Amino acid sequence: MSLTSIAGKIFLPRQRELEHHTTDAEMLQQRVLAHLIKKGRETEYGRNHALTESSGYTDFARNLPVVTYEELKDAIDRMRHGEADVLWPGRVKWFAKSSGTTNDKSKFIPVTDEGLHRIHYAGGFDTLSIYLRNNPKSRLFDGRSLILGGSHAPNYNVEGSLVGDLSAILIENINPLANLLRVPKKQTALLSDFEVKRDRIARECMNKNVTNLSGVPSWMLSVLVRVMELSGKQTLDEVWPNLEVFFHGGIAFTPYRPQYEELIRRPDMHYMETYNASEGFFGIQDDPADAAMLLMLDYGVFYEFLPLEYVDEVADGNNDYRQHIVPLQGIELNRNYAMIISTSCGLWRYMIGDTVKFTSRNPYKFIITGRTKYFINAFGEELIMDNAEKGLAYACEQTGAEVREYTAAPVFMDSHAKCHHQWLIEFKREPESLDQFTTLLDQKLQQLNSDYEAKRFHDITLQHLEIVKAREGLFDDWLKSKGKLGGQHKIPRLSNTRKHIEEMLAMQ
């Protein structure tokens, strides 16, 4: 009997429990909300927002505001300095660092002990539960799991407190038994220098029996390319003949699928998407034939949804949008919503910035449709429009250039794991040196955005950006071709796909 068939029995009770996501979805969410309200009453935030007087969803929605990171930033900083009972009962030791906001290079998401186990680790357990249910002949646990992680560092001078990538926090706190089945070794997984880490991971894992991969597609591809270089093999199947699944998340997989299928030739290779973020673990692809993910409803995350057309009203301070927010049972299929979460990590009615569209009820399944604002997150860099505006302003200030219009999009990885951002810029006044302007912009973006900086490190994942000078009037001509010239119509500044920029380049 294989180790997988023995270990698989551990997952059977949960596989049966997951059936409640189809039959009792609303009840599961009501239980989560009741628990959050009870815990929130023990916090400063809960007392300030009448959680002591809230007994259900109506009170909860009336008393608590919808917030973004900016509204919680000061409270989180106090928690980082060791204050207790601010957003969640007790002291919080771990903070997941992710890309910044309009005002900050990075943001720091609290990860409570309850959230670590009942959200993040629960998501990992359920991913395995669903995979084994769908693949009863799996030999997953008869080999090793190659799990990519980031790095962490001490948080201020608070004893025992860490700040860093969520993946590093998960690896740091993982059950020691799990370490027997994963590679690389812990000290390698937590290295901060990705160039060194990438090489060490490849060398440590190359001769192991790796059966499954977990990580962000862009980072993983870079590691796999290094494995191929060191091994001298033609395909990854020759290196790891028992490899059967890649659990991926963080960024869209579609642009990378052809490259993975080129590396991994076996026809029975599985690819399984998860929606896990610093703020929580929200979805798992439960059907290989369906790209939509199952919304996870019993993790300590309570969901609300705001139709995308009302999102701008949140920033405008117009409270009329609140009447359009709905809990799970109020959603409409095939409508774009901004997702609002309340979690056992101390996030209360927090607008995460992602947009989703539901494809079914009973069970509730959804696809990620984008972000509430322009962005590029093709490689985990999470470049936002505010970064772009500030970067361009700095480059113009230093060179005397003036930008009239611009857009930017990713150039996806080639077979050598090379990729970059391409900017199409129409200058009102051109810089004397386009190379200097390009370098200044790239450097400023690294200063403004820690995730972009990490991906640009030593050109390992993301290479130097490229600027294409647009001819005069190109952007107006593009808008005109769309029937959108004038009025409120705007150029899409940042895009996670190449659709718009390719249309413009064709008119160049």
Short mmCIF file of C-alpha atoms in Angstrom, two decimals:
data_model
loop_
_atom_site.label_atom_id
_atom_site.label_comp_id
_atom_site.label_asym_id
_atom_site.label_seq_id
_atom_site.Cartn_x
_atom_site.Cartn_y
_atom_site.Cartn_z
CA MET A 1 0.00 0.00 0.00
CA SER A 2 1.41 3.41 -0.99
CA LEU A 3 1.98 6.21 1.50
CA THR A 4 -0.59 8.30 -0.42
CA SER A 5 -3.33 5.71 0.00
CA ILE A 6 -2.63 5.63 3.76
CA ALA A 7 -2.36 9.41 4.16
CA GLY A 8 -5.41 9.91 1.96
CA LYS A 9 -7.66 8.56 4.70
CA ILE A 10 -6.88 11.68 6.75
CA PHE A 11 -8.70 13.76 4.16
CA LEU A 12 -11.89 11.69 3.91
CA PRO A 13 -13.85 13.48 6.71
CA ARG A 14 -13.11 16.87 5.19
CA GLN A 15 -14.09 15.69 1.73
CA ARG A 16 -17.52 14.88 3.15
CA GLU A 17 -17.72 18.22 5.00
CA LEU A 18 -17.05 20.12 1.79
CA GLU A 19 -20.42 18.91 0.48
CA HIS A 20 -22.00 21.52 2.78
CA HIS A 21 -20.62 24.19 0.43
CA THR A 22 -23.29 23.00 -2.00
CA THR A 23 -26.19 22.43 0.39
CA ASP A 24 -25.65 24.93 3.24
CA ALA A 25 -23.59 27.81 1.86
CA GLU A 26 -25.51 30.65 3.51
CA MET A 27 -25.57 28.84 6.86
CA LEU A 28 -21.78 28.43 6.77
CA GLN A 29 -21.36 32.15 6.21
CA GLN A 30 -23.81 33.04 8.99
CA ARG A 31 -21.74 30.95 11.41
CA VAL A 32 -18.56 32.72 10.33
CA LEU A 33 -20.13 36.14 10.82
CA ALA A 34 -21.43 35.23 14.28
CA HIS A 35 -17.95 34.09 15.29
CA LEU A 36 -16.30 37.25 13.94
CA ILE A 37 -18.77 39.50 15.74
CA LYS A 38 -18.19 37.64 19.00
CA LYS A 39 -14.40 37.99 18.70
CA GLY A 40 -14.62 41.57 17.46
CA ARG A 41 -16.42 42.65 20.63
CA GLU A 42 -13.15 42.05 22.49
CA THR A 43 -11.26 44.60 20.38
CA GLU A 44 -10.85 48.34 20.31
CA TYR A 45 -12.09 48.45 16.71
CA GLY A 46 -15.19 46.48 17.61
CA ARG A 47 -16.03 48.73 20.53
CA ASN A 48 -15.54 51.83 18.38
CA HIS A 49 -17.89 50.45 15.72
CA ALA A 50 -20.67 49.07 17.89
CA LEU A 51 -19.90 45.40 17.45
CA THR A 52 -21.02 45.02 21.05
CA GLU A 53 -24.47 46.02 19.81
CA SER A 54 -24.41 43.97 16.58
CA SER A 55 -26.34 40.71 16.53
CA GLY A 56 -26.50 39.92 12.83
CA TYR A 57 -25.70 41.05 9.31
CA THR A 58 -28.01 44.08 9.26
CA ASP A 59 -26.40 45.57 12.37
CA PHE A 60 -22.92 44.60 11.17
CA ALA A 61 -23.38 46.31 7.79
CA ARG A 62 -24.90 49.41 9.36
CA ASN A 63 -22.25 49.91 12.04
CA LEU A 64 -19.00 49.10 10.27
CA PRO A 65 -17.58 51.18 7.40
CA VAL A 66 -16.07 49.73 4.25
CA VAL A 67 -12.32 50.37 4.40
CA THR A 68 -9.12 50.10 2.40
CA TYR A 69 -5.62 49.66 3.79
CA GLU A 70 -5.21 53.39 4.40
CA GLU A 71 -7.99 53.39 7.00
CA LEU A 72 -6.45 50.46 8.90
CA LYS A 73 -2.80 51.42 8.50
CA ASP A 74 -2.38 53.24 11.83
CA ALA A 75 -4.09 50.45 13.76
CA ILE A 76 -1.91 47.83 12.07
CA ASP A 77 1.23 49.81 12.85
CA ARG A 78 0.26 49.87 16.52
CA MET A 79 -0.19 46.10 16.36
CA ARG A 80 3.25 45.77 14.81
CA HIS A 81 4.64 47.63 17.81
CA GLY A 82 3.11 45.06 20.12
CA GLU A 83 -0.26 46.53 21.12
CA ALA A 84 -2.94 43.95 21.88
CA ASP A 85 -6.69 43.84 21.22
CA VAL A 86 -6.60 46.44 18.44
CA LEU A 87 -8.20 44.69 15.44
CA TRP A 88 -8.23 41.16 16.87
CA PRO A 89 -8.06 39.86 20.43
CA GLY A 90 -4.55 39.43 21.82
CA ARG A 91 -1.21 40.29 20.26
CA VAL A 92 -0.42 39.48 16.63
CA LYS A 93 3.07 38.13 15.90
CA TRP A 94 3.09 37.80 12.12
CA PHE A 95 2.53 40.35 9.37
CA ALA A 96 2.43 39.47 5.69
CA LYS A 97 4.18 42.06 3.55
CA SER A 98 2.69 42.75 0.15
CA SER A 99 2.82 45.46 -2.49
CA GLY A 100 2.04 48.98 -1.45
CA THR A 101 -0.77 51.45 -1.75
CA THR A 102 -0.96 55.01 -2.99
CA ASN A 103 1.00 56.29 0.01
CA ASP A 104 3.31 53.41 0.92
CA LYS A 105 5.83 51.11 -0.72
CA SER A 106 4.51 48.09 1.18
CA LYS A 107 1.48 47.15 3.21
CA PHE A 108 1.50 44.80 6.18
CA ILE A 109 -1.41 42.43 6.66
CA PRO A 110 -1.86 40.94 10.14
CA VAL A 111 -1.78 37.14 10.30
CA THR A 112 -3.26 35.95 13.59
CA ASP A 113 -2.72 32.49 14.99
CA GLU A 114 -6.37 31.67 14.25
CA GLY A 115 -6.11 33.06 10.73
CA LEU A 116 -2.89 31.15 10.09
CA HIS A 117 -4.53 27.83 10.92
CA ARG A 118 -8.22 28.34 10.11
CA ILE A 119 -7.71 30.28 6.88
CA HIS A 120 -4.29 29.75 5.31
CA TYR A 121 -3.42 26.21 6.39
CA ALA A 122 -7.07 25.19 6.02
CA GLY A 123 -6.87 26.27 2.39
CA GLY A 124 -3.81 24.15 1.79
CA PHE A 125 -5.44 21.14 3.44
CA ASP A 126 -8.59 21.54 1.35
CA THR A 127 -6.56 21.89 -1.84
CA LEU A 128 -5.06 18.48 -1.16
CA SER A 129 -8.46 17.08 -0.11
CA ILE A 130 -10.07 18.12 -3.39
CA TYR A 131 -7.13 16.98 -5.50
CA LEU A 132 -7.10 13.51 -3.92
CA ARG A 133 -10.88 13.24 -4.30
CA ASN A 134 -10.55 14.01 -8.01
CA ASN A 135 -7.49 11.77 -8.48
CA PRO A 136 -7.91 8.56 -6.45
CA LYS A 137 -4.88 6.95 -8.13
CA SER A 138 -2.56 9.78 -7.07
CA ARG A 139 0.89 8.99 -5.62
CA LEU A 140 1.32 12.55 -4.32
CA PHE A 141 2.76 11.64 -0.91
CA ASP A 142 5.09 8.99 -2.26
CA GLY A 143 7.48 11.75 -3.26
CA ARG A 144 8.34 15.33 -2.33
CA SER A 145 6.52 18.66 -2.67
CA LEU A 146 8.55 21.49 -4.19
CA ILE A 147 7.13 24.54 -2.43
CA LEU A 148 8.45 28.01 -3.22
CA GLY A 149 8.50 30.60 -0.47
CA GLY A 150 9.67 34.13 0.13
CA SER A 151 11.64 35.50 3.07
CA HIS A 152 10.93 37.14 6.41
CA ALA A 153 12.67 39.44 8.86
CA PRO A 154 12.20 40.62 12.45
CA ASN A 155 9.28 43.03 12.93
CA TYR A 156 10.59 46.22 14.53
CA ASN A 157 12.12 45.10 17.83
CA VAL A 158 9.14 43.08 19.01
CA GLU A 159 10.32 39.74 20.36
CA GLY A 160 9.10 36.75 18.36
CA SER A 161 7.37 38.92 15.77
CA LEU A 162 8.07 38.49 12.05
CA VAL A 163 7.24 40.40 8.89
CA GLY A 164 7.66 39.04 5.38
CA ASP A 165 6.05 37.18 2.50
CA LEU A 166 3.02 35.13 3.52
CA SER A 167 4.66 32.03 2.04
CA ALA A 168 7.64 32.52 4.36
CA ILE A 169 5.35 32.83 7.39
CA LEU A 170 3.60 29.60 6.36
CA ILE A 171 6.91 27.75 5.94
CA GLU A 172 8.24 29.10 9.25
CA ASN A 173 5.21 27.77 11.15
CA ILE A 174 4.53 24.58 9.22
CA ASN A 175 4.06 21.28 11.05
CA PRO A 176 7.50 19.60 11.36
CA LEU A 177 6.02 16.40 9.87
CA ALA A 178 5.21 18.30 6.67
CA ASN A 179 8.89 19.20 6.33
CA LEU A 180 9.63 15.52 5.78
CA LEU A 181 7.68 15.67 2.52
CA ARG A 182 8.72 19.06 1.18
CA VAL A 183 11.80 20.48 -0.54
CA PRO A 184 13.94 22.56 -0.50
CA LYS A 185 15.23 22.62 3.07
CA LYS A 186 13.85 25.39 5.24
CA GLN A 187 16.93 27.61 5.29
CA THR A 188 17.04 27.56 1.49
CA ALA A 189 13.33 28.25 1.13
CA LEU A 190 13.62 31.37 3.32
CA LEU A 191 16.65 32.94 1.59
CA SER A 192 16.01 36.55 0.58
CA ASP A 193 18.37 36.63 -2.44
CA PHE A 194 16.31 34.98 -5.18
CA GLU A 195 19.30 34.57 -7.50
CA VAL A 196 21.08 32.46 -4.89
CA LYS A 197 17.86 30.77 -3.79
CA ARG A 198 16.88 29.80 -7.33
CA ASP A 199 20.19 28.02 -7.90
CA ARG A 200 20.17 26.27 -4.52
CA ILE A 201 16.59 25.10 -4.92
CA ALA A 202 17.39 23.64 -8.32
CA ARG A 203 20.47 21.83 -6.99
CA GLU A 204 18.72 20.51 -3.88
CA CYS A 205 15.63 19.29 -5.71
CA MET A 206 17.05 18.04 -8.98
CA ASN A 207 17.74 14.51 -7.74
CA LYS A 208 14.68 14.18 -5.49
CA ASN A 209 11.46 12.38 -6.36
CA VAL A 210 9.33 15.50 -6.80
CA THR A 211 5.67 14.65 -7.36
CA ASN A 212 4.08 18.10 -7.01
CA LEU A 213 4.84 21.82 -7.30
CA SER A 214 3.34 24.75 -5.39
CA GLY A 215 3.94 28.42 -6.08
CA VAL A 216 3.47 31.45 -8.29
CA PRO A 217 3.79 30.48 -12.00
CA SER A 218 6.43 33.09 -12.87
CA TRP A 219 8.73 32.31 -9.92
CA MET A 220 8.30 28.55 -10.38
CA LEU A 221 9.07 28.76 -14.10
CA SER A 222 12.32 30.55 -13.34
CA VAL A 223 13.33 27.75 -10.96
CA LEU A 224 12.35 25.04 -13.44
CA VAL A 225 14.40 26.67 -16.18
CA ARG A 226 17.40 26.51 -13.83
CA VAL A 227 16.67 22.82 -13.12
CA MET A 228 16.72 22.14 -16.85
CA GLU A 229 20.00 24.03 -17.28
CA LEU A 230 21.70 22.04 -14.52
CA SER A 231 20.25 18.67 -15.47
CA GLY A 232 20.91 18.89 -19.20
CA LYS A 233 17.61 17.10 -19.81
CA GLN A 234 15.20 17.93 -22.61
CA THR A 235 12.00 17.86 -20.55
CA LEU A 236 11.10 18.02 -16.88
CA ASP A 237 9.56 14.55 -17.18
CA GLU A 238 13.09 13.17 -17.44
CA VAL A 239 14.13 14.93 -14.24
CA TRP A 240 11.00 14.12 -12.23
CA PRO A 241 9.17 11.22 -13.92
CA ASN A 242 6.55 11.06 -11.14
CA LEU A 243 5.57 14.74 -11.25
CA GLU A 244 1.77 14.90 -11.41
CA VAL A 245 0.42 18.31 -10.36
CA PHE A 246 1.22 22.03 -10.11
CA PHE A 247 -0.81 23.92 -7.48
CA HIS A 248 -0.59 27.51 -8.64
CA GLY A 249 -1.95 30.90 -7.64
CA GLY A 250 -1.11 34.56 -7.19
CA ILE A 251 -1.22 35.54 -10.87
CA ALA A 252 -3.05 34.35 -13.98
CA PHE A 253 -1.76 31.02 -15.29
CA THR A 254 -3.03 31.29 -18.88
CA PRO A 255 0.05 33.12 -20.30
CA TYR A 256 2.34 30.50 -18.78
CA ARG A 257 0.48 27.32 -19.69
CA PRO A 258 2.16 26.85 -23.11
CA GLN A 259 5.61 27.11 -21.52
CA TYR A 260 4.72 24.61 -18.79
CA GLU A 261 3.30 22.24 -21.38
CA GLU A 262 6.54 22.58 -23.34
CA LEU A 263 8.57 21.73 -20.24
CA ILE A 264 6.26 18.99 -18.96
CA ARG A 265 5.17 16.70 -21.78
CA ARG A 266 3.26 14.03 -19.88
CA PRO A 267 -0.43 14.10 -20.95
CA ASP A 268 -1.75 13.38 -17.45
CA MET A 269 -0.10 16.40 -15.78
CA HIS A 270 -2.59 18.33 -13.63
CA TYR A 271 -2.80 22.08 -13.03
CA MET A 272 -4.93 23.29 -10.12
CA GLU A 273 -5.58 26.96 -9.35
CA THR A 274 -6.00 28.44 -5.89
CA TYR A 275 -6.90 31.95 -4.81
CA ASN A 276 -4.65 32.59 -1.84
CA ALA A 277 -3.50 36.07 -0.91
CA SER A 278 -1.85 37.80 2.05
CA GLU A 279 -5.35 38.71 3.21
CA GLY A 280 -6.72 35.17 3.12
CA PHE A 281 -7.35 31.94 1.23
CA PHE A 282 -10.55 32.35 -0.76
CA GLY A 283 -10.96 29.82 -3.56
CA ILE A 284 -9.94 26.43 -4.95
CA GLN A 285 -10.48 24.99 -8.42
CA ASP A 286 -12.50 21.89 -7.56
CA ASP A 287 -13.22 20.67 -11.09
CA PRO A 288 -10.34 20.28 -13.57
CA ALA A 289 -12.76 20.86 -16.46
CA ASP A 290 -14.02 24.16 -15.01
CA ALA A 291 -11.77 27.20 -14.63
CA ALA A 292 -14.05 28.66 -11.95
CA MET A 293 -13.07 28.20 -8.31
CA LEU A 294 -15.12 27.10 -5.33
CA LEU A 295 -15.57 29.93 -2.82
CA MET A 296 -14.38 28.67 0.57
CA LEU A 297 -17.07 29.56 3.09
CA ASP A 298 -16.07 28.18 6.50
CA TYR A 299 -12.54 29.53 7.00
CA GLY A 300 -13.14 32.59 9.15
CA VAL A 301 -13.73 34.85 6.14
CA PHE A 302 -17.08 36.61 5.74
CA TYR A 303 -17.72 37.87 2.20
CA GLU A 304 -19.64 40.84 0.84
CA PHE A 305 -19.81 42.09 -2.72
CA LEU A 306 -20.15 45.55 -4.26
CA PRO A 307 -21.10 45.85 -7.95
CA LEU A 308 -18.09 47.20 -9.78
CA GLU A 309 -19.92 50.24 -11.11
CA TYR A 310 -20.23 51.63 -7.56
CA VAL A 311 -16.59 51.20 -6.50
CA ASP A 312 -15.55 54.77 -7.33
CA GLU A 313 -18.10 56.03 -4.84
CA VAL A 314 -16.10 54.42 -2.00
CA ALA A 315 -13.12 56.68 -2.67
CA ASP A 316 -15.38 59.69 -3.26
CA GLY A 317 -16.84 59.40 0.23
CA ASN A 318 -20.35 59.05 -1.17
CA ASN A 319 -22.10 56.60 1.15
CA ASP A 320 -24.84 55.82 -1.37
CA TYR A 321 -22.79 52.80 -2.50
CA ARG A 322 -23.47 51.02 0.81
CA GLN A 323 -27.03 50.18 -0.19
CA HIS A 324 -25.67 48.15 -3.13
CA ILE A 325 -23.40 45.89 -1.04
CA VAL A 326 -24.76 42.35 -0.72
CA PRO A 327 -23.76 39.25 1.24
CA LEU A 328 -23.31 35.97 -0.56
CA GLN A 329 -27.02 35.19 -0.99
CA GLY A 330 -27.58 38.54 -2.72
CA ILE A 331 -25.17 38.08 -5.63
CA GLU A 332 -26.21 37.86 -9.26
CA LEU A 333 -24.50 35.46 -11.63
CA ASN A 334 -22.19 36.88 -14.31
CA ARG A 335 -21.98 40.32 -12.70
CA ASN A 336 -18.65 41.94 -11.78
CA TYR A 337 -18.22 42.57 -8.06
CA ALA A 338 -15.52 44.09 -5.90
CA MET A 339 -14.90 41.71 -3.03
CA ILE A 340 -15.14 42.93 0.57
CA ILE A 341 -13.87 40.66 3.35
CA SER A 342 -14.00 40.47 7.15
CA THR A 343 -11.57 37.94 8.59
CA SER A 344 -10.20 36.36 11.73
CA CYS A 345 -6.95 38.20 10.97
CA GLY A 346 -8.60 41.46 11.99
CA LEU A 347 -9.67 42.85 8.62
CA TRP A 348 -13.17 44.36 8.91
CA ARG A 349 -15.18 45.07 5.75
CA TYR A 350 -11.90 45.39 3.91
CA MET A 351 -11.98 46.03 0.16
CA ILE A 352 -9.21 43.77 -1.07
CA GLY A 353 -9.09 45.30 -4.57
CA ASP A 354 -9.94 42.17 -6.57
CA THR A 355 -13.01 41.80 -8.74
CA VAL A 356 -14.87 38.54 -9.22
CA LYS A 357 -17.77 37.15 -11.21
CA PHE A 358 -19.89 34.22 -10.06
CA THR A 359 -20.60 31.47 -12.55
CA SER A 360 -22.84 29.27 -10.36
CA ARG A 361 -24.68 28.90 -7.07
CA ASN A 362 -24.89 25.75 -4.94
CA PRO A 363 -21.98 25.58 -4.98
CA TYR A 364 -20.87 29.20 -5.29
CA LYS A 365 -18.15 29.26 -7.92
CA PHE A 366 -16.38 32.30 -9.34
CA ILE A 367 -13.61 33.56 -11.57
CA ILE A 368 -11.25 36.45 -10.83
CA THR A 369 -11.95 39.19 -13.35
CA GLY A 370 -9.34 41.75 -12.40
CA ARG A 371 -8.65 44.57 -10.01
CA THR A 372 -10.70 47.58 -9.03
CA LYS A 373 -8.02 49.83 -10.53
CA TYR A 374 -5.53 49.64 -13.38
CA PHE A 375 -2.66 47.31 -12.56
CA ILE A 376 -0.03 44.93 -13.91
CA ASN A 377 0.38 41.71 -11.96
CA ALA A 378 1.60 39.28 -14.60
CA PHE A 379 4.61 38.14 -12.56
CA GLY A 380 3.58 38.96 -8.98
CA GLU A 381 4.81 42.58 -9.18
CA GLU A 382 1.41 44.21 -8.46
CA LEU A 383 2.28 47.50 -10.15
CA ILE A 384 -0.53 49.98 -9.57
CA MET A 385 -1.44 53.17 -11.42
CA ASP A 386 -0.18 55.40 -8.62
CA ASN A 387 3.28 53.81 -8.94
CA ALA A 388 3.23 54.51 -12.67
CA GLU A 389 2.19 58.15 -12.29
CA LYS A 390 4.84 58.88 -9.66
CA GLY A 391 7.52 57.04 -11.61
CA LEU A 392 6.81 59.00 -14.78
CA ALA A 393 6.68 62.30 -12.87
CA TYR A 394 10.13 61.61 -11.43
CA ALA A 395 11.64 60.65 -14.80
CA CYS A 396 10.16 63.77 -16.40
CA GLU A 397 11.44 65.99 -13.61
CA GLN A 398 14.96 64.63 -13.98
CA THR A 399 15.09 64.84 -17.78
CA GLY A 400 12.82 67.77 -18.66
CA ALA A 401 10.55 65.47 -20.65
CA GLU A 402 6.77 65.76 -20.79
CA VAL A 403 4.42 62.81 -21.26
CA ARG A 404 1.16 63.31 -23.12
CA GLU A 405 -0.31 59.79 -23.02
CA TYR A 406 0.91 56.34 -22.06
CA THR A 407 -0.08 52.75 -21.49
CA ALA A 408 1.88 49.75 -20.26
CA ALA A 409 1.51 45.99 -20.40
CA PRO A 410 3.58 42.86 -19.74
CA VAL A 411 5.67 41.02 -22.28
CA PHE A 412 5.26 37.46 -21.08
CA MET A 413 8.06 35.01 -20.41
CA ASP A 414 9.85 33.36 -23.29
CA SER A 415 11.42 29.89 -23.20
CA HIS A 416 14.35 31.30 -21.20
CA ALA A 417 12.04 32.74 -18.50
CA LYS A 418 12.74 36.29 -19.72
CA CYS A 419 10.01 38.89 -19.42
CA HIS A 420 9.54 42.62 -18.96
CA HIS A 421 7.10 45.51 -19.01
CA GLN A 422 6.55 47.40 -22.24
CA TRP A 423 5.51 51.05 -22.08
CA LEU A 424 4.04 52.90 -25.04
CA ILE A 425 4.52 56.63 -24.44
CA GLU A 426 3.52 59.64 -26.49
CA PHE A 427 5.81 62.46 -25.44
CA LYS A 428 4.83 66.09 -25.61
CA ARG A 429 8.52 66.87 -25.08
CA GLU A 430 10.97 64.03 -25.63
CA PRO A 431 13.91 63.42 -23.28
CA GLU A 432 17.36 63.95 -24.73
CA SER A 433 18.16 60.34 -23.85
CA LEU A 434 15.38 57.77 -23.93
CA ASP A 435 17.72 55.25 -22.27
CA GLN A 436 18.24 57.58 -19.32
CA PHE A 437 14.49 58.20 -19.03
CA THR A 438 13.85 54.45 -19.11
CA THR A 439 16.42 53.77 -16.39
CA LEU A 440 15.09 56.54 -14.14
CA LEU A 441 11.53 55.25 -14.49
CA ASP A 442 12.59 51.69 -13.72
CA GLN A 443 14.60 52.74 -10.66
CA LYS A 444 11.78 54.88 -9.28
CA LEU A 445 9.24 52.08 -9.69
CA GLN A 446 11.53 49.85 -7.62
CA GLN A 447 11.65 52.51 -4.91
CA LEU A 448 7.88 52.84 -4.90
CA ASN A 449 6.86 49.18 -5.03
CA SER A 450 8.58 46.42 -3.04
CA ASP A 451 7.08 43.60 -5.14
CA TYR A 452 8.29 45.20 -8.39
CA GLU A 453 11.69 45.68 -6.77
CA ALA A 454 11.83 42.02 -5.74
CA LYS A 455 10.94 40.78 -9.23
CA ARG A 456 13.52 43.12 -10.81
CA PHE A 457 16.31 41.93 -8.49
CA HIS A 458 19.32 41.02 -10.66
CA ASP A 459 16.99 40.69 -13.68
CA ILE A 460 16.13 37.15 -12.55
CA THR A 461 12.35 37.24 -12.91
CA LEU A 462 11.60 40.61 -14.52
CA GLN A 463 14.00 42.32 -16.90
CA HIS A 464 14.50 46.04 -17.50
CA LEU A 465 11.39 47.77 -18.81
CA GLU A 466 11.12 48.83 -22.47
CA ILE A 467 9.74 52.13 -23.78
CA VAL A 468 8.29 52.44 -27.28
CA LYS A 469 7.80 56.02 -28.47
CA ALA A 470 4.30 56.47 -29.84
CA ARG A 471 3.71 58.62 -32.88
CA GLU A 472 1.85 61.87 -32.39
CA GLY A 473 -1.91 61.36 -32.09
CA LEU A 474 -1.73 57.56 -31.73
CA PHE A 475 -3.79 57.41 -28.54
CA ASP A 476 -6.47 59.75 -29.90
CA ASP A 477 -6.67 57.64 -33.04
CA TRP A 478 -7.08 54.49 -30.94
CA LEU A 479 -9.88 56.05 -28.89
CA LYS A 480 -11.52 57.26 -32.08
CA SER A 481 -11.40 53.75 -33.52
CA LYS A 482 -13.29 52.59 -30.43
CA GLY A 483 -15.84 55.38 -30.65
CA LYS A 484 -14.53 56.74 -27.35
CA LEU A 485 -12.74 59.92 -28.32
CA GLY A 486 -13.59 62.75 -25.93
CA GLY A 487 -15.93 62.86 -22.97
CA GLN A 488 -15.14 60.70 -19.94
CA HIS A 489 -13.26 58.02 -21.86
CA LYS A 490 -9.69 57.38 -20.75
CA ILE A 491 -6.67 55.47 -21.94
CA PRO A 492 -6.18 52.22 -19.97
CA ARG A 493 -2.93 53.14 -18.27
CA LEU A 494 -1.92 49.70 -17.01
CA SER A 495 -3.23 46.41 -18.26
CA ASN A 496 -2.54 42.83 -17.26
CA THR A 497 -3.02 41.68 -20.86
CA ARG A 498 -1.59 42.87 -24.17
CA LYS A 499 -4.93 43.41 -25.89
CA HIS A 500 -4.94 47.22 -25.81
CA ILE A 501 -1.23 47.79 -26.39
CA GLU A 502 -1.18 45.42 -29.36
CA GLU A 503 -4.08 47.29 -30.95
CA MET A 504 -2.19 50.56 -30.50
CA LEU A 505 1.09 49.13 -31.79
CA ALA A 506 -0.73 47.92 -34.90
CA MET A 507 -1.78 51.54 -35.55
CA GLN A 508 1.73 52.86 -34.93
#
